[in-house]
Coordinates of C-alpha atoms in Angstrom, one line a residue:
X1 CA 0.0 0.0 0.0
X2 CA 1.3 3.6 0.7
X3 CA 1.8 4.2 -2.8
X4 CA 4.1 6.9 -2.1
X5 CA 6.0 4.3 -0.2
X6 CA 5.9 3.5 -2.8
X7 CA 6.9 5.5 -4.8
X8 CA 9.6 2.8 -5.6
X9 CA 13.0 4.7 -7.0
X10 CA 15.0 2.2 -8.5
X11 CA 13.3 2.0 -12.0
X12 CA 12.6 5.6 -11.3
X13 CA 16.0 6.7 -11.5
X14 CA 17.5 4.7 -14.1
X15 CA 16.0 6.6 -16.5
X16 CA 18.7 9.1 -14.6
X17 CA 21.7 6.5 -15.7
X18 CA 20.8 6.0 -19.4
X19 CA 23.4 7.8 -21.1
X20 CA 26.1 6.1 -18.8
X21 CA 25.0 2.5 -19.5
X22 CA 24.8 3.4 -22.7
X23 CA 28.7 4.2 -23.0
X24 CA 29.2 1.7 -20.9
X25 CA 27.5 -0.6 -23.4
X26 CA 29.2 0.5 -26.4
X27 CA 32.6 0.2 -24.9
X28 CA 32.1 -3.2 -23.9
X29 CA 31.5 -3.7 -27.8
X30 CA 34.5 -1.1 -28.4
X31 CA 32.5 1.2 -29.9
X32 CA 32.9 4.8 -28.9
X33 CA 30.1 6.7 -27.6
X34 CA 28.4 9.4 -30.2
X35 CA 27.3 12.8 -29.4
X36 CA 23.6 13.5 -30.0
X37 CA 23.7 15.8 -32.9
X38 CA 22.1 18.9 -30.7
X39 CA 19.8 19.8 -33.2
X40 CA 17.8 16.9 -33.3
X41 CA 14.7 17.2 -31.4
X42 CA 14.3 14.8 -28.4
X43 CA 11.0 12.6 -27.5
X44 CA 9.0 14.6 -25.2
X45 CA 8.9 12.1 -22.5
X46 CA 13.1 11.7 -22.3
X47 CA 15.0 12.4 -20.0
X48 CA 16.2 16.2 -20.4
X49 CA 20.3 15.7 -20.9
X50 CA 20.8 19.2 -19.8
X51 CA 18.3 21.1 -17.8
X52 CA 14.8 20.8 -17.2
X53 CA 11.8 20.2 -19.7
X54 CA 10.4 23.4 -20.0
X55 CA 6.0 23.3 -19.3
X56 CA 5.1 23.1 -22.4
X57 CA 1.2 22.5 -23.0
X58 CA 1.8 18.9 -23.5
X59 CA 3.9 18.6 -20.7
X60 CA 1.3 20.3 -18.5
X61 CA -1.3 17.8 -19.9
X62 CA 1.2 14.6 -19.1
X63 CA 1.6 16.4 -15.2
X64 CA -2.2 16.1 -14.9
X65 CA -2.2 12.1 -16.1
X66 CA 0.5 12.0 -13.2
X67 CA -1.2 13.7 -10.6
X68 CA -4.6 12.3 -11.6
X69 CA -2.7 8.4 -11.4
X70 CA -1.8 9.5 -8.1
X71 CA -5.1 10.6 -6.9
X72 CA -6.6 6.8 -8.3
X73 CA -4.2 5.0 -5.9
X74 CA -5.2 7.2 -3.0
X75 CA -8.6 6.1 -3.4
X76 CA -7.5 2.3 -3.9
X77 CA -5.5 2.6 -1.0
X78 CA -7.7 4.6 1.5
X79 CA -10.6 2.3 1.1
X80 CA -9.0 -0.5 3.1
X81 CA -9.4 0.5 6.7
X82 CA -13.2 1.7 6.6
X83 CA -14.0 -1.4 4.5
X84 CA -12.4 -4.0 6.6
X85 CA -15.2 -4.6 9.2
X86 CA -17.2 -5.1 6.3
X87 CA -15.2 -7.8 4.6
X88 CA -14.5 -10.1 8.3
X89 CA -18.7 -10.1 8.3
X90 CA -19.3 -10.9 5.0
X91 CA -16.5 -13.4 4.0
X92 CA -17.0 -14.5 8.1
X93 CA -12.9 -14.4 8.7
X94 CA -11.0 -13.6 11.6
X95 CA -9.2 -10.6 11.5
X96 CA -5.8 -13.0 11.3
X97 CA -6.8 -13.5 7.4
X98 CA -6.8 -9.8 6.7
X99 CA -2.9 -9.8 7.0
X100 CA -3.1 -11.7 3.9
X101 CA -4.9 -8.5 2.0
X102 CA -1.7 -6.4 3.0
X103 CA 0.5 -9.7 2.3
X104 CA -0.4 -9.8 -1.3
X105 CA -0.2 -6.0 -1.3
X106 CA 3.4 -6.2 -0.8
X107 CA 4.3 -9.0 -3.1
X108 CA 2.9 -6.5 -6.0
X109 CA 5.3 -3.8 -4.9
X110 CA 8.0 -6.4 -4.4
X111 CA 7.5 -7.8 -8.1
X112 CA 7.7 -4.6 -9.7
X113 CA 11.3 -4.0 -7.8
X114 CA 12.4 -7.1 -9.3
X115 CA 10.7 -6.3 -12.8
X116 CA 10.7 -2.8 -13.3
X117 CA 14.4 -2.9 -14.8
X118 CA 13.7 -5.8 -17.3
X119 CA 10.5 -4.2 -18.3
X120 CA 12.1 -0.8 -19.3
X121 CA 14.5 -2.7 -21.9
X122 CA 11.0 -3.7 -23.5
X123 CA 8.5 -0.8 -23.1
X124 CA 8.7 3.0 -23.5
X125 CA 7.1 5.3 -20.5
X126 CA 4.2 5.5 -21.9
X127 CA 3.8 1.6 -22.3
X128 CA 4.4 1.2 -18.8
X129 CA 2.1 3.7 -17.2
X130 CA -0.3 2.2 -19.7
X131 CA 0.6 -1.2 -18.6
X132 CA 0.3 0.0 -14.7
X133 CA -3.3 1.5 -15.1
X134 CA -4.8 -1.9 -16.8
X135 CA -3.9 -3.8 -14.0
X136 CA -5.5 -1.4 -11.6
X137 CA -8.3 -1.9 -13.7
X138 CA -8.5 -5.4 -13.8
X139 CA -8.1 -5.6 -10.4
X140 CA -11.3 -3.1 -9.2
X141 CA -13.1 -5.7 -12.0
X142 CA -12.4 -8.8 -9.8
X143 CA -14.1 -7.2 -6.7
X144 CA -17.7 -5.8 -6.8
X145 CA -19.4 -9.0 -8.1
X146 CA -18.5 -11.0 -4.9
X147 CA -15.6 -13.2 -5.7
X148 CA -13.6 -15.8 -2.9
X149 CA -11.8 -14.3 -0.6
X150 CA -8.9 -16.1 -2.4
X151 CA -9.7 -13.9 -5.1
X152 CA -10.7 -10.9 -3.6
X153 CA -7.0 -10.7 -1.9
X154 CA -5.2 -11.5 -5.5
X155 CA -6.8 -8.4 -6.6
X156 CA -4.8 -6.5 -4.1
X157 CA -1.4 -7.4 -5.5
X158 CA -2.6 -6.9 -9.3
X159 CA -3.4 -3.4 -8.0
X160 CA -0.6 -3.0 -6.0
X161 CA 1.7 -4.2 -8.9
X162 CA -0.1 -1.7 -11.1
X163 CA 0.0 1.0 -8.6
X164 CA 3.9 0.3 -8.7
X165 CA 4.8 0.4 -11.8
X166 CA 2.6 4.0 -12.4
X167 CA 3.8 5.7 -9.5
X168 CA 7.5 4.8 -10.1
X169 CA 7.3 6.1 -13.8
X170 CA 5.2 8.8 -13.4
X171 CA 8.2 10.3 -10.4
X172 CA 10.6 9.6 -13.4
X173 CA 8.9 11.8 -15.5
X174 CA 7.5 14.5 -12.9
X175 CA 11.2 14.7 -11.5
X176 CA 12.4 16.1 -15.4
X177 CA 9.5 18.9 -15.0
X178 CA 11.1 22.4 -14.8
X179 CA 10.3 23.2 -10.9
X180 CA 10.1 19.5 -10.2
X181 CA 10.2 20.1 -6.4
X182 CA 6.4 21.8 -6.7
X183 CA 5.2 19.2 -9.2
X184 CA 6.4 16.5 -7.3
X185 CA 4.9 17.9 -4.0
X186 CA 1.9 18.4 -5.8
X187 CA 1.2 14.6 -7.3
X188 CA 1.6 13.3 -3.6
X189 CA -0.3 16.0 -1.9
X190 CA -3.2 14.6 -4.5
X191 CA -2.6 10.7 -3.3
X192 CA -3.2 12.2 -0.1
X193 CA -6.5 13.8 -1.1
X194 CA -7.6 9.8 -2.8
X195 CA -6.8 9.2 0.7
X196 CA -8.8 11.7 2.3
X197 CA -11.7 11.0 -0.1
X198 CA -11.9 7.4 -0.5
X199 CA -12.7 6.7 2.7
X200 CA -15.8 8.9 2.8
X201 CA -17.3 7.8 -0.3
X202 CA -16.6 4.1 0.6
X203 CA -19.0 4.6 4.3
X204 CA -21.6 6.0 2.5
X205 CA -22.0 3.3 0.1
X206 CA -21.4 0.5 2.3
X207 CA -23.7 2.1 4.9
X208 CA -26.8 2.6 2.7
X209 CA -27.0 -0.3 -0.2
X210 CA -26.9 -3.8 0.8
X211 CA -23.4 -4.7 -1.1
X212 CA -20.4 -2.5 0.0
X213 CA -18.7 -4.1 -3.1
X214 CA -20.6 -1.5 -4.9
X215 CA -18.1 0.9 -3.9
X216 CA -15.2 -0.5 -6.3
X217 CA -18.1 0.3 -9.3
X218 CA -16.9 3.6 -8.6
X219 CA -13.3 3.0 -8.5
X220 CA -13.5 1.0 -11.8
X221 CA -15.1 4.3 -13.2
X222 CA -11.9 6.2 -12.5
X223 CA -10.0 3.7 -13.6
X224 CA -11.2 3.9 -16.8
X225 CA -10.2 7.5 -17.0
X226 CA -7.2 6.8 -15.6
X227 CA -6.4 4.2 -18.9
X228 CA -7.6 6.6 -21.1
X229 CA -6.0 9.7 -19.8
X230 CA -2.8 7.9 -19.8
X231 CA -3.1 6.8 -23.2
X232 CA -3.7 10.3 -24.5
X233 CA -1.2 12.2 -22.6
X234 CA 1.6 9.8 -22.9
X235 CA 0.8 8.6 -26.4
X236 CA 4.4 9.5 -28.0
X237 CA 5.9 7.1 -26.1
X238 CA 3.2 4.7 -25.5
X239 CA 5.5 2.0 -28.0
X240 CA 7.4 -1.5 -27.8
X241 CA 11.9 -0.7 -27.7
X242 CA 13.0 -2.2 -30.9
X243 CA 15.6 -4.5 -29.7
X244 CA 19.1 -4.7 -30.8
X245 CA 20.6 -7.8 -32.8
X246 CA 21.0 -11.2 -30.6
X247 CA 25.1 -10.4 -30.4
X248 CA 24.9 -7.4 -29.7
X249 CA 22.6 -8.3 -27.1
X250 CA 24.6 -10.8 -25.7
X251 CA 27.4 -8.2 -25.2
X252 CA 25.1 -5.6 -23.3
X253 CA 24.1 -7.8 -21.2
X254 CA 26.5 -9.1 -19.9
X255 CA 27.9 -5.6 -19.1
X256 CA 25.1 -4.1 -17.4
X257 CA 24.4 -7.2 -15.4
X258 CA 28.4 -6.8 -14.3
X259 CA 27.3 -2.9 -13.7
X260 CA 24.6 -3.2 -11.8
X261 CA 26.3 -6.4 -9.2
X262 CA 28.6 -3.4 -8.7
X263 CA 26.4 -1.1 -7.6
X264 CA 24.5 -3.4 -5.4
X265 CA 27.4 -4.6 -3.5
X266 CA 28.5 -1.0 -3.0
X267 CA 25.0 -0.1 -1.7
X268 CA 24.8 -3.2 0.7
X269 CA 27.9 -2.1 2.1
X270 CA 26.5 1.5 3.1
X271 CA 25.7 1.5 6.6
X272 CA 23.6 4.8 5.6
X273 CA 20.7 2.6 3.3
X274 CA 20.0 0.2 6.0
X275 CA 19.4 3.2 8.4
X276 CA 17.6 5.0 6.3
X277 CA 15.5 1.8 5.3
X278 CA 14.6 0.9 9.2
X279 CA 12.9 4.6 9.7
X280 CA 10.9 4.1 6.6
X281 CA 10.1 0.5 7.9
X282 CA 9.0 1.6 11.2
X283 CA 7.2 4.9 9.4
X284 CA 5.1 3.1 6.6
X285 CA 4.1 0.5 9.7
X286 CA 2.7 3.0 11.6
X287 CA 0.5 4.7 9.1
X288 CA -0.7 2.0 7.6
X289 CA -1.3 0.0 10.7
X290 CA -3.0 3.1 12.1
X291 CA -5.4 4.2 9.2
X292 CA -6.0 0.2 8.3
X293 CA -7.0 -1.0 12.0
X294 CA -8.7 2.2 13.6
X295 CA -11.9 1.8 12.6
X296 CA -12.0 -1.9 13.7
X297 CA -10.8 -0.7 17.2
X298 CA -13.3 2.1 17.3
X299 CA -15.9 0.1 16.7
X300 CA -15.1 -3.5 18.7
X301 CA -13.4 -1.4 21.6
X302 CA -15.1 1.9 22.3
X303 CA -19.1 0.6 20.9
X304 CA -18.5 3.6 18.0
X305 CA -21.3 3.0 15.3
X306 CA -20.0 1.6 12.1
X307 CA -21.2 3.7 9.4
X308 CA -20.1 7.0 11.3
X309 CA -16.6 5.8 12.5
X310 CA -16.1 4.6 8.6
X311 CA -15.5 8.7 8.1
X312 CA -12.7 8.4 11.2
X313 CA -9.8 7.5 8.7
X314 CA -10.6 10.4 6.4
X315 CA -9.3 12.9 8.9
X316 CA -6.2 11.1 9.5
X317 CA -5.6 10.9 6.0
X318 CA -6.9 15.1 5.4
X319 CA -4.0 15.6 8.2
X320 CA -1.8 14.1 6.2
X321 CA -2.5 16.4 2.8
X322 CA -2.5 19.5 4.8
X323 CA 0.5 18.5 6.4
X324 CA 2.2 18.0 3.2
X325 CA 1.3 21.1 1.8
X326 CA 1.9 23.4 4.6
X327 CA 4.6 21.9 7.0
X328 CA 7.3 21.5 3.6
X329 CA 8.4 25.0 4.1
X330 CA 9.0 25.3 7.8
X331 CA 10.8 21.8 7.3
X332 CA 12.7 22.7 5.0
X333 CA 14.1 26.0 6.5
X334 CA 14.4 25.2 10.3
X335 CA 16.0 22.1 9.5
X336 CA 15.4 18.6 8.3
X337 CA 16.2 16.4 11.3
X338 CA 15.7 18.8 13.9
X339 CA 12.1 19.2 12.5
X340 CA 11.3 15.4 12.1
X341 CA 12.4 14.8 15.6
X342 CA 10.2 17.1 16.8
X343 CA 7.0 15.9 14.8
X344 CA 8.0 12.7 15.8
X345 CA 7.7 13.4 19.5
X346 CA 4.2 15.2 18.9
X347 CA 3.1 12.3 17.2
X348 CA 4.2 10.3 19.7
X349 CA 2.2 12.4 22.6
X350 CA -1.0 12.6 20.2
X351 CA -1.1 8.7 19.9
X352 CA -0.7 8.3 23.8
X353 CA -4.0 10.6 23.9
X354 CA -5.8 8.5 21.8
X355 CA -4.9 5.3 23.3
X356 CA -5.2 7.1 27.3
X357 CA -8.7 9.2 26.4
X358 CA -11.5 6.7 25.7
X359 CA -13.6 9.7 23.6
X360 CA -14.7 8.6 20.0
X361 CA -14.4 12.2 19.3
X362 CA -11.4 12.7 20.9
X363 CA -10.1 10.1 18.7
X364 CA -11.0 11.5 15.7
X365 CA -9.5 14.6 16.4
X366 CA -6.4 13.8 17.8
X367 CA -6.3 11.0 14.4
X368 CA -6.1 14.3 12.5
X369 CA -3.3 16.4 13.8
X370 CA -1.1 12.9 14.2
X371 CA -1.7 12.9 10.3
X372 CA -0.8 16.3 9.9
X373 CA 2.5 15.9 11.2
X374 CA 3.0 12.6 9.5
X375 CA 2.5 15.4 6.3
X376 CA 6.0 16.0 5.6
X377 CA 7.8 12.6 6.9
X378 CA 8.1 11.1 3.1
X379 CA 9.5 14.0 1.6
X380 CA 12.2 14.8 4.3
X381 CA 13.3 11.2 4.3
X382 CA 13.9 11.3 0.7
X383 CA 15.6 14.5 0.9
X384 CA 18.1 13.1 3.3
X385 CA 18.7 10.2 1.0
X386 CA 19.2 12.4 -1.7
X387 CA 21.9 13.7 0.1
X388 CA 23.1 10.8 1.7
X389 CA 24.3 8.3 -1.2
X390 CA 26.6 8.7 -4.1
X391 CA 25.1 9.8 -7.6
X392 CA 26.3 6.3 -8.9
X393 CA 24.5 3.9 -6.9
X394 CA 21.1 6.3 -5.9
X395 CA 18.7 4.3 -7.9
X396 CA 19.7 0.8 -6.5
X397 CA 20.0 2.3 -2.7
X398 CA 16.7 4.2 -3.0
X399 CA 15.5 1.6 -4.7
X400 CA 16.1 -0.5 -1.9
X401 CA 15.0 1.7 0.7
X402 CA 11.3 2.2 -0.1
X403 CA 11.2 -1.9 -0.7
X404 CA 11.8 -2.5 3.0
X405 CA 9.5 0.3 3.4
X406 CA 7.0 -1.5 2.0
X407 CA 7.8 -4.6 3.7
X408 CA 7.2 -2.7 7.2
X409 CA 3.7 -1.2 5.8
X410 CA 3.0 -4.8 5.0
X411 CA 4.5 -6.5 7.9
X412 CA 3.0 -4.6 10.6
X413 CA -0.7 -4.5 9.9
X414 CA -0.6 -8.0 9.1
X415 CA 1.2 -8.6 12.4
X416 CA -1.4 -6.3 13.9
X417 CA -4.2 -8.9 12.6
X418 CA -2.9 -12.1 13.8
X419 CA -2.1 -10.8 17.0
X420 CA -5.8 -9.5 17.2
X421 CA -6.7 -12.9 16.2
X422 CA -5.7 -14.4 19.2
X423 CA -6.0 -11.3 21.7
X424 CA -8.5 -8.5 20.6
X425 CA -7.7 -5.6 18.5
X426 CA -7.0 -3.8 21.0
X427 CA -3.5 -4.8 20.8
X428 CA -3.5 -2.0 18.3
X429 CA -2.3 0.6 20.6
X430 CA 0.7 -0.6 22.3
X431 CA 1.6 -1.7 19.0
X432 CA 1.4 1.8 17.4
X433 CA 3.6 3.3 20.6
X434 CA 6.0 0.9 20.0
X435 CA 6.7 1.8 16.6
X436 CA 6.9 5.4 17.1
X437 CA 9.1 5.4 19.4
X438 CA 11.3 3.0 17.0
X439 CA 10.7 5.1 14.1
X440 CA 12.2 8.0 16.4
X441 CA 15.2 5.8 17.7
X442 CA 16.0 4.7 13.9
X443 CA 15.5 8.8 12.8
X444 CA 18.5 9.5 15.6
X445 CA 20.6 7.1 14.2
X446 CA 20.3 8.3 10.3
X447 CA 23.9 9.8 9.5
X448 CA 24.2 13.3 9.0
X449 CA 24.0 14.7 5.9
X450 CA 25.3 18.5 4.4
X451 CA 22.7 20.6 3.1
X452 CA 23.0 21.0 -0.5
X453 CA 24.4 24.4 -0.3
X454 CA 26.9 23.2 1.8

């Protein structure tokens, strides 16, 4: 889930790379490199060699498919939590077979970490965004006529998969944009707003028509313009690579396979990824575990009515886009680990409130601000990565990074429902304490970095 966790880099950035494998390529066939005769026009959807691609009204139309792809995986992804109580009466489950939803969740991510990089020697950006929005589609097809549960939790890792391989490729080409910082702080505030919406439109239809499976009528009607705008805005490049001659093949692969062992043994030995990697483990398991179990807690624990307390997510997730949009600034200028620190200890004091106050409302309210200072938590780890590792082996160490991030958004909630299996969900709360106060313990131990300007 977490699409943003998503946001997985390594395919991102190797669009970053391509002119170095590519000399690295030809020498291995001892063939020197050519310069690009600079009057040629470039495919709107490459990757700018020199500066950034200026917003050109295609460009803007592209930015929209991205931020509207964004918005589609919010909704995907926010419908979980309010849905879930819905699904353990209707399948008649324990709450330990939910873990299996968020299970198969991250096996989709997981299999486009291990695919992306093949896939981009056959497919051009568009293809692949193309390719990403189908199986989201597919996916919200499987659900609203009442399949298995079997089934129903497959569907999570074809959308997951397909959320993957949009979100990675639609970073790649946001991150070319002239002002990219704004752009790309835009296309995640709007995964925050699917967020903030799906879960409202997902209670009402539950709560008033006898089939809450309805609800994913609505989410294959935006995935249907999500195909379609796609298509349209990324139709230059929506194409299958013409491949080279088997030899020459041969050769090329054999030298970027040796290029990228390299750069994954270099990136295992940098004590900087792991670290990194075990405060977005410990972050992606607390908001995930947080907006997919609260309702189920509200509603077994404190006797909150269902269809109301389905709305209770939505404010955590509202938090979270306001916090993005308004807390990057302050970050940013008062300092990026002093700042997180600090969020991380009001976080930690809001989610003592809600576990020590026994007040539905409270709850709710208290829900909100923690996502607000969640906002910025993404972004500033990023940043700090950015920073952190060499140019040469960024995409493989990000890449890596925001895997076993997902892992921890997987691992976690899943815990969270086997453990409820056995003891009562309200195990929820010490479990959300505990991993705050691991996600601050791993945030003290991320190296420091320079600023850029320094």
């Amino acid at each position: 889930m977490a699409t943003e966790s998503l946001e997985i880099s390594l395919a991102s950035r190797e669009h970053r790379s391509s002119e170095s494998i590519r000399d690295i390529e030809l020498r291995t066939l001892n063939i020197e490199p050519q310069l690009e005769d600079p009057t040629a026009e470039a495919p709107q959807n490459a990757f700018p060699a020199e500066g950034p691609t200026p917003l050109t009204r295609e460009v803007k139309i592209k930015l929209l498919a991205a931020s509207f792809s964004f918005f589609f995986a919010g909704t995907n992804d926010g419908s979980l939590g309010p849905l879930v109580p819905y699904m353990l009466a209707t399948y008649n489950i324990s709450t330990t077979l939910i873990a299996v939803i968020y299970a198969a969740s991250f096996v989709g991510w997981l299999t486009c970490a291990i695919t992306n990089s093949h896939l981009l020697r056959y497919l051009d950006t568009g293809a692949i965004l193309v390719l990403g929005a189908a199986l989201q589609l597919l996916a919200h097809v499987l659900r609203p006529w009442g399949p298995p549960f079997a089934l129903f939790a497959v569907s999570f890792f074809i959308a997951s998969l397909g959320i993957a391989f949009q979100d990675s490729h639609s970073n790649t080409f946001v991150s070319t944009v002239k002002g990219a910082h704004r752009w790309l702080g835009f296309i995640h505030a709007m995964y925050a707003l699917g967020l903030l919406v799906s879960p409202f439109v997902a209670t009402a239809v539950a709560s008033s028509t006898l089939n809450w499976r309805l609800f994913y009528l609505c989410l294959m009607g935006l995935g249907i313009a999500n195909i379609t705008f796609v298509a349209v805005a990324f139709r230059d490049s929506l194409r299958i690579l013409p491949q080279q001659a088997e030899e020459v093949e041969d050769v090329v692969r054999t030298g970027r396979n040796k290029a990228a062992m390299s750069s994954i043994i270099e990136t295992f030995k940098l004590p900087g990824v792991w670290l990194l990697s075990m405060f977005f483990f410990f972050y992606l398991g607390v908001g995930i575990t947080a907006g997919g179990w609260v309702v189920e807690y509200l509603v077994t624990i404190r006797n909150a009515p269902l269809p109301s307390t389905g709305y209770v997510p939505a404010g955590l997730y509202g938090g979270m886009f306001l916090g993005r949009l308004l807390l990057a600034e302050p970050t940013h200028r008062w300092g990026e680990r002093r700042m997180l620190m600090l969020y991380i200890v009001i976080v930690l004091a809001l989610q003592l409130v809600f576990w020590l106050v026994p007040d539905i409302i409270a709850s709710a309210v208290v829900l909100s601000f923690m996502g607000f200072f969640f906002g910025p938590f993404f972004a500033t780890g990023v940043s700090i990565g950015s920073k952190m590792f060499p140019k040469k082996i960024q995409p493989t160490a990000l890449g890596l990074v925001f895997v076993l991030a997902q892992a921890g958004g997987s691992l976690f909630p899943s815990l969270t429902g086997l453990i409820a299996g056995r003891v009562g969900v309200q195990v929820l709360q010490p479990i959300l304490v505990g991993l705050i106060v691991a996600m601050g313990i791993s945030w003290i131990l991320v190296p420091k970095v320079l600023d850029r300007d320094e």
